[in-house]
Amino acid sequence: MKRSGAPYFWLTLLITFFLFNSPSHSSGQKVALVLSGGGSRGAAHIGVIRALEEQHIPIDFIAGTSIGAIIGSLYASGYSADEIEALMLSDDFLRWSTGNMEDKYVYYYRKEEANSSWVSLDFNFKKKLTAQLPTNVISPYNMDFAVMDLFSAAGAACNYDFDHLMVPFRCVVADVDSSEAVVLRKGDLNTAVRGSMTLPFVFRPITINGKLVFDGGMYNNFPVDVAYNDFHPDVIIGSRVAERYSKPDRDDILEQLQTMLMERQNGSIPYKNSVLITPSIPNIGLLNFSKTIELGDSGYIAAIRKIPEIRKLVRDSVSPEVMAARRSEFKGRLTPVFFDSIYTSGLNKNQSEYVIKELKHGRKLVTMEQLKQEYFKVLNEGQIRNICPVARFNGRTGHYDLYLEIQKADNFNIQFGGNMSMGASSQGFLELQYKYLWKTALRFMVNGYFGKFYNSFKLDARIDFNSWHPLFLDLNYTYNHLNYFRSSTYFFDDKTPSYVVQGESFGEIALGIPATNKGKLTIGANTGYIKNYFYQNNSFSRNDTADQSVFEFYSPRICFELNNLNRKQYASAGARFGIILSYMNGTEREMPGSTSRNRDTAAYHQEWFNLRLIWDNYFQKIGPVKLGFYLEGNWSNHPLFSNYTSTLLYMPAFQPLPEMQSRFIPGYRSGIYGAVGFKGILRIFKKMDFRLEGYLFQPYQEVILDPVTQNVSFGPVLSNRSLLGSAVLVYNSFLGPLSAGVNFYDKQADSFTFNVNFGYILFNKRALP
C-alpha cells in the first residue's frame, strides 16, 4: 500500500527535530563553566580555560565564587587566558592581594614624622569598643580601586546586566544578615566581584543593595546549582580547586579562617551531562600567588585529561577566529572612562566639598589615572577610613559618574610603642591625635617618650590645604630631655665627661609643599633654648655642682627630602635623600660648676650656618643579598663655645646606627665632616635579615682639648679618621623590629658593644639639625 506523502513528511520532520535537539545530539548545545573558590589555588582555573579554548570547547555561560568570580568575570569581560595570567603575575595584582601601596601613590609629604609606635588605632568615645576594632588584616584600598578600574567599562558595555557581557556571568556573595548565598545577576560588576572575594576578617566587607556581604564561598563555594538554575545549560564543566580543607596550621590565621568559614564542597556535580575537573593542587597559602604559572599548568593538564569525556557530551566547536571576533566585538563596545561628576555619601557638606575638590582640582573631566593619583592622596591624609568607589556610565553626558561611599576615620587616634632594651635605651611611647576634616584637613597631636635615658613631650598642629598645589602649615612645640650618664655604664677614657644631661625646649613653624610623591620641601624656623649640665672631668662628688651651658637661639631653615624607604628602622629597600640648610643665631650663657677652672659667669653671641646632606640608598641585589650605600656630609662655620664639652654638645653628630642616638660619642662630632658606608643585607627568612654595615668617618678638623690649659681648639686638617660598623640579626615583626647584634666604634676605649632591642630607637625632632 502506498504511503501518503504529507503524513510521511511530517513524521520524518518530527523525528529529525527530536534527534537533533536532544541534550546529547543537539548542534546548538550550551556549555556552562563553573569555577570554585579557593584563594590563590584558583590560578588553576586559568589553565582550564586555556585548555578548553585550545580544544575549541565552547564556553557559553560562566559562574564563579571568590577567586572563581574574579577569573570568571575577567573572562566574561573579554580577557583571554593569557591576559588573565599576565594580570595575576603582575606587581599590581600582588599589591591588591597584600594591601601594599605602589610607591608612586605613597605621598611622603602626607606622612607623619617617624616615631616609635608599634600600634595605631582610630577610636571614637561614642562607639563601643567592638565597633572600633579592625575588621580586616589587609588594606582594601588597592583592591577597591583596581576592581573599579578593571570592570567599569565592561559593566557599562553590558548595561549593568551580566547576561549581556561577552559571556553571560553569575557570581555568589554571602549575605551576613540572612546567612544565605545571594546570586548577583545585575548591577555594578566591580562591586559584585569585590563582594564575592571578601574573605571575613581578611578583607573589609562591602554593602550591595543594602546588604553587608562577604565571600560567597561561605555558603556556596562551587556554584554549579547557580549555573544549572540560571542558564539551563546542556552541559556543565566544573573546575574545583578546593574540595575539603586540610587541617590548618596553628600559626596561619588565614587557613584557620578558611577552614572555619568556607563551605565544604561535595565530591561530584549532582547533574546529568557534567564533567568535573580537579587539578592537582599543592599545599599553598590562601593568598600566596607566587605559584600562578605552576597552578595554571596543573589546571591545563587536568582539563586536557578530561577532553575525551567532555567530547562525549559536547560536539560543537568554536574556532580561535570566532573567539577573537567575539572579544573584538565586545571590546569595541567599551567606552573609555572619563569622570564627569563625583558624588559622595557618608560625609557632611563641607567634607564632601573638600574631597571632591581634592579629586578634581577644577578639571571638567578626570581620567582614571588622574583620579588614582588624587584618590590615594585623600586616603594618605588619614582622615578617611575607607572608600568604596563605583563608576557608572551616564548616557546623557557620554561620560562616567563616580560614586564614593566614604567612611570617615574616627576623630581620635592613639599610638603606643617604644623600645625594650638590654641597655639603658628602653623607653615607652604614647601619642594621641585628634583629626578633623572640614574645608581643610586639621590634625592636633600630643605625644610623650618615657625612659631612663630619654624623655620628651611634643604638641603639634597641622593644617593641610587642598589647593591645586597642596601645602601644609605645621606648628609645634617640643621638650627633649636626654641623660647620657644613664645611657652607658662606661665611657671612653677619663677625659670624656661621664655626666652629661641635655634639655631642649623650642617651638617651630613650618610651611611645606610636596616635591614629587616621594618628597617634600619645607621652609620654617624655630626658637627656644638648649640647656646642658655636665662636669669637666670624672672626678666629682655629691657635693660638686655641674657646669651649665644655656644657648637661647632662633633658627630659620629650609629642608628638601625624598624618602621611600620601606621601613622607619632597618630598611631594606628604597632610598632617602635629604638636604638641610639652617642658620643659627643666639646667645650662650656659661655658668661654671665646682669642677671648672673658670669661676665667672659669661655670655657670648654665637651664630653659624649649617648645611647637611644625607643619602641612604638600597639599590642592588646579588642573589639573596641586598646591597646598600650611605653617604653623609656636613659643612658648618660652627664656632667654638666656652669649653670643650659645650662645643661638642652643639656640634653636628654622625649617627648612622640606631644605638648611636642614645650615646654621647665626641669622636663622631664635628662641624665639617664626610662619611661613607656600605651595607649588605642577607634575607634568611621572609621577615628575618642579617645586616652587615661599615662606615668611614672623616672630620675636617676635630675639636680638641689642651690637657694643661683646658683650652678648646680645632685640630689638624683631615686627621684622625675613624671606622664604625655593626652586625645585626633583625626579625621585622608586625609590631616592630626584634634585633640582636654587635656594634664597633674605634673611638671608644671599649670598642665593641652588644645590644638586644625590641622596638624602635627613634626620638622627637631635635632643636639643632
Tab-separated table of N, CA and C in Angstrom, residues 136-207:
chain	number	residue	atom	x	y	z
A	136	ASN	N	39.615	44.014	59.187
A	136	ASN	CA	40.379	43.385	58.118
A	136	ASN	C	41.866	43.479	58.433
A	137	VAL	N	42.621	42.493	57.945
A	137	VAL	CA	44.068	42.494	58.157
A	137	VAL	C	44.811	42.984	56.922
A	138	ILE	N	44.122	43.061	55.786
A	138	ILE	CA	44.743	43.539	54.546
A	138	ILE	C	44.023	44.804	54.104
A	139	SER	N	44.780	45.846	53.843
A	139	SER	CA	44.189	47.106	53.402
A	139	SER	C	43.452	46.907	52.078
A	140	PRO	N	42.201	47.388	51.971
A	140	PRO	CA	41.420	47.154	50.756
A	140	PRO	C	41.573	48.245	49.708
A	141	TYR	N	42.367	49.290	49.986
A	141	TYR	CA	42.368	50.458	49.103
A	141	TYR	C	42.770	50.110	47.674
A	142	ASN	N	43.862	49.365	47.524
A	142	ASN	CA	44.313	48.983	46.182
A	142	ASN	C	43.262	48.164	45.460
A	143	MET	N	42.728	47.162	46.153
A	143	MET	CA	41.790	46.237	45.537
A	143	MET	C	40.501	46.939	45.131
A	144	ASP	N	39.981	47.814	45.991
A	144	ASP	CA	38.736	48.502	45.679
A	144	ASP	C	38.867	49.351	44.421
A	145	PHE	N	39.989	50.069	44.332
A	145	PHE	CA	40.188	50.896	43.148
A	145	PHE	C	40.450	50.036	41.917
A	146	ALA	N	41.193	48.946	42.106
A	146	ALA	CA	41.558	48.096	40.971
A	146	ALA	C	40.339	47.440	40.326
A	147	VAL	N	39.413	46.911	41.135
A	147	VAL	CA	38.250	46.251	40.529
A	147	VAL	C	37.374	47.269	39.810
A	148	MET	N	37.324	48.518	40.315
A	148	MET	CA	36.591	49.549	39.586
A	148	MET	C	37.264	49.839	38.247
A	149	ASP	N	38.579	49.936	38.261
A	149	ASP	CA	39.337	50.192	37.039
A	149	ASP	C	39.157	49.053	36.032
A	150	LEU	N	39.197	47.816	36.522
A	150	LEU	CA	39.113	46.662	35.628
A	150	LEU	C	37.741	46.487	34.996
A	151	PHE	N	36.673	46.740	35.759
A	151	PHE	CA	35.346	46.311	35.333
A	151	PHE	C	34.366	47.432	35.009
A	152	SER	N	34.749	48.695	35.176
A	152	SER	CA	33.796	49.786	34.944
A	152	SER	C	33.316	49.825	33.504
A	153	ALA	N	34.242	49.750	32.567
A	153	ALA	CA	33.856	49.826	31.156
A	153	ALA	C	33.048	48.610	30.735
A	154	ALA	N	33.416	47.416	31.224
A	154	ALA	CA	32.669	46.201	30.883
A	154	ALA	C	31.262	46.255	31.467
A	155	GLY	N	31.131	46.766	32.697
A	155	GLY	CA	29.816	46.894	33.306
A	155	GLY	C	28.917	47.822	32.518
A	156	ALA	N	29.497	48.920	32.021
A	156	ALA	CA	28.714	49.849	31.212
A	156	ALA	C	28.346	49.230	29.870
A	157	ALA	N	29.268	48.478	29.274
A	157	ALA	CA	29.012	47.873	27.967
A	157	ALA	C	27.862	46.874	28.003
A	158	CYS	N	27.677	46.195	29.136
A	158	CYS	CA	26.571	45.231	29.255
A	158	CYS	C	25.325	45.880	29.854
A	159	ASN	N	25.395	47.226	30.001
A	159	ASN	CA	24.269	47.976	30.564
A	159	ASN	C	23.885	47.436	31.940
A	160	TYR	N	24.927	46.994	32.705
A	160	TYR	CA	24.775	46.527	34.082
A	160	TYR	C	23.848	45.317	34.195
A	161	ASP	N	23.818	44.541	33.120
A	161	ASP	CA	23.092	43.261	33.088
A	161	ASP	C	24.107	42.204	32.684
A	162	PHE	N	24.450	41.292	33.616
A	162	PHE	CA	25.535	40.348	33.380
A	162	PHE	C	25.220	39.357	32.261
A	163	ASP	N	23.981	39.272	31.832
A	163	ASP	CA	23.644	38.422	30.681
A	163	ASP	C	24.193	38.990	29.389
A	164	HIS	N	24.532	40.271	29.370
A	164	HIS	CA	24.981	40.922	28.144
A	164	HIS	C	26.480	41.180	28.126
A	165	LEU	N	27.229	40.533	29.020
A	165	LEU	CA	28.684	40.513	28.887
A	165	LEU	C	29.073	39.645	27.698
A	166	MET	N	30.352	39.578	27.390
A	166	MET	CA	30.762	38.716	26.274
A	166	MET	C	30.287	37.287	26.508
A	167	VAL	N	30.360	36.839	27.758
A	167	VAL	CA	29.812	35.552	28.186
A	167	VAL	C	28.906	35.828	29.378
A	168	PRO	N	27.641	35.421	29.341
A	168	PRO	CA	26.761	35.627	30.498
A	168	PRO	C	27.405	35.085	31.773
A	169	PHE	N	27.278	35.867	32.860
A	169	PHE	CA	28.081	35.611	34.057
A	169	PHE	C	27.222	35.685	35.311
A	170	ARG	N	27.561	34.858	36.292
A	170	ARG	CA	26.955	34.913	37.610
A	170	ARG	C	28.053	34.791	38.665
A	171	CYS	N	27.857	35.496	39.785
A	171	CYS	CA	28.748	35.279	40.924
A	171	CYS	C	27.924	35.263	42.196
A	172	VAL	N	28.520	34.736	43.251
A	172	VAL	CA	27.812	34.491	44.505
A	172	VAL	C	28.482	35.269	45.624
A	173	VAL	N	27.647	35.908	46.450
A	173	VAL	CA	28.134	36.552	47.667
A	173	VAL	C	27.363	35.967	48.846
A	174	ALA	N	27.871	36.221	50.052
A	174	ALA	CA	27.208	35.739	51.269
A	174	ALA	C	26.582	36.920	51.992
A	175	ASP	N	25.266	36.856	52.195
A	175	ASP	CA	24.554	37.872	52.972
A	175	ASP	C	24.689	37.520	54.451
A	176	VAL	N	25.396	38.357	55.193
A	176	VAL	CA	25.682	38.066	56.594
A	176	VAL	C	24.404	38.046	57.425
A	177	ASP	N	23.508	38.987	57.158
A	177	ASP	CA	22.304	39.107	57.977
A	177	ASP	C	21.384	37.895	57.842
A	178	SER	N	21.154	37.451	56.600
A	178	SER	CA	20.241	36.319	56.382
A	178	SER	C	20.943	34.973	56.408
A	179	SER	N	22.275	34.978	56.471
A	179	SER	CA	23.073	33.745	56.479
A	179	SER	C	22.737	32.863	55.285
A	180	GLU	N	22.756	33.474	54.105
A	180	GLU	CA	22.470	32.709	52.901
A	180	GLU	C	23.247	33.282	51.725
A	181	ALA	N	23.372	32.441	50.703
A	181	ALA	CA	24.046	32.871	49.486
A	181	ALA	C	23.115	33.736	48.655
A	182	VAL	N	23.694	34.746	47.995
A	182	VAL	CA	22.942	35.633	47.110
A	182	VAL	C	23.610	35.600	45.745
A	183	VAL	N	22.806	35.342	44.713
A	183	VAL	CA	23.319	35.296	43.344
A	183	VAL	C	23.180	36.679	42.725
A	184	LEU	N	24.277	37.203	42.194
A	184	LEU	CA	24.266	38.524	41.566
A	184	LEU	C	24.197	38.373	40.057
A	185	ARG	N	23.173	38.986	39.468
A	185	ARG	CA	22.912	38.885	38.034
A	185	ARG	C	22.982	40.239	37.344
A	186	LYS	N	22.777	41.305	38.102
A	186	LYS	CA	22.762	42.650	37.548
A	186	LYS	C	23.460	43.587	38.529
A	187	GLY	N	23.692	44.825	38.053
A	187	GLY	CA	24.283	45.838	38.921
A	187	GLY	C	25.711	46.160	38.540
A	188	ASP	N	26.436	46.732	39.492
A	188	ASP	CA	27.834	47.108	39.240
A	188	ASP	C	28.710	45.866	39.280
A	189	LEU	N	29.366	45.605	38.166
A	189	LEU	CA	30.182	44.390	38.065
A	189	LEU	C	31.330	44.406	39.067
A	190	ASN	N	31.929	45.583	39.271
A	190	ASN	CA	33.079	45.628	40.183
A	190	ASN	C	32.670	45.348	41.629
A	191	THR	N	31.515	45.850	42.083
A	191	THR	CA	31.103	45.563	43.455
A	191	THR	C	30.682	44.106	43.609
A	192	ALA	N	30.129	43.520	42.532
A	192	ALA	CA	29.756	42.100	42.596
A	192	ALA	C	30.999	41.239	42.803
A	193	VAL	N	32.029	41.500	42.023
A	193	VAL	CA	33.270	40.724	42.141
A	193	VAL	C	33.940	40.992	43.477
A	194	ARG	N	33.987	42.271	43.874
A	194	ARG	CA	34.605	42.632	45.162
A	194	ARG	C	33.889	41.947	46.328
A	195	GLY	N	32.570	41.888	46.269
A	195	GLY	CA	31.824	41.229	47.333
A	195	GLY	C	32.079	39.742	47.385
A	196	SER	N	32.194	39.098	46.232
A	196	SER	CA	32.354	37.647	46.191
A	196	SER	C	33.689	37.185	46.734
A	197	MET	N	34.694	38.080	46.742
A	197	MET	CA	36.043	37.690	47.169
A	197	MET	C	36.393	38.210	48.566
A	198	THR	N	35.398	38.677	49.327
A	198	THR	CA	35.660	39.310	50.613
A	198	THR	C	35.707	38.275	51.728
A	199	LEU	N	36.861	37.661	51.917
A	199	LEU	CA	37.041	36.688	52.988
A	199	LEU	C	36.943	37.393	54.328
A	200	PRO	N	36.081	36.940	55.229
A	200	PRO	CA	35.897	37.619	56.513
A	200	PRO	C	37.194	37.797	57.287
A	201	PHE	N	37.351	38.983	57.880
A	201	PHE	CA	38.491	39.378	58.706
A	201	PHE	C	39.769	39.596	57.903
A	202	VAL	N	39.766	39.199	56.637
A	202	VAL	CA	40.933	39.427	55.784
A	202	VAL	C	40.727	40.689	54.965
A	203	PHE	N	39.563	40.774	54.276
A	203	PHE	CA	39.212	41.961	53.507
A	203	PHE	C	37.980	42.622	54.133
A	204	ARG	N	37.909	43.899	53.990
A	204	ARG	CA	36.805	44.663	54.562
A	204	ARG	C	35.513	44.362	53.802
A	205	PRO	N	34.393	44.096	54.511
A	205	PRO	CA	33.136	43.820	53.814
A	205	PRO	C	32.589	45.071	53.132
A	206	ILE	N	31.736	44.867	52.126
A	206	ILE	CA	31.096	45.987	51.445
A	206	ILE	C	29.585	45.773	51.469
A	207	THR	N	28.866	46.802	51.053
A	207	THR	CA	27.408	46.743	51.026
A	207	THR	C	26.927	46.688	49.582
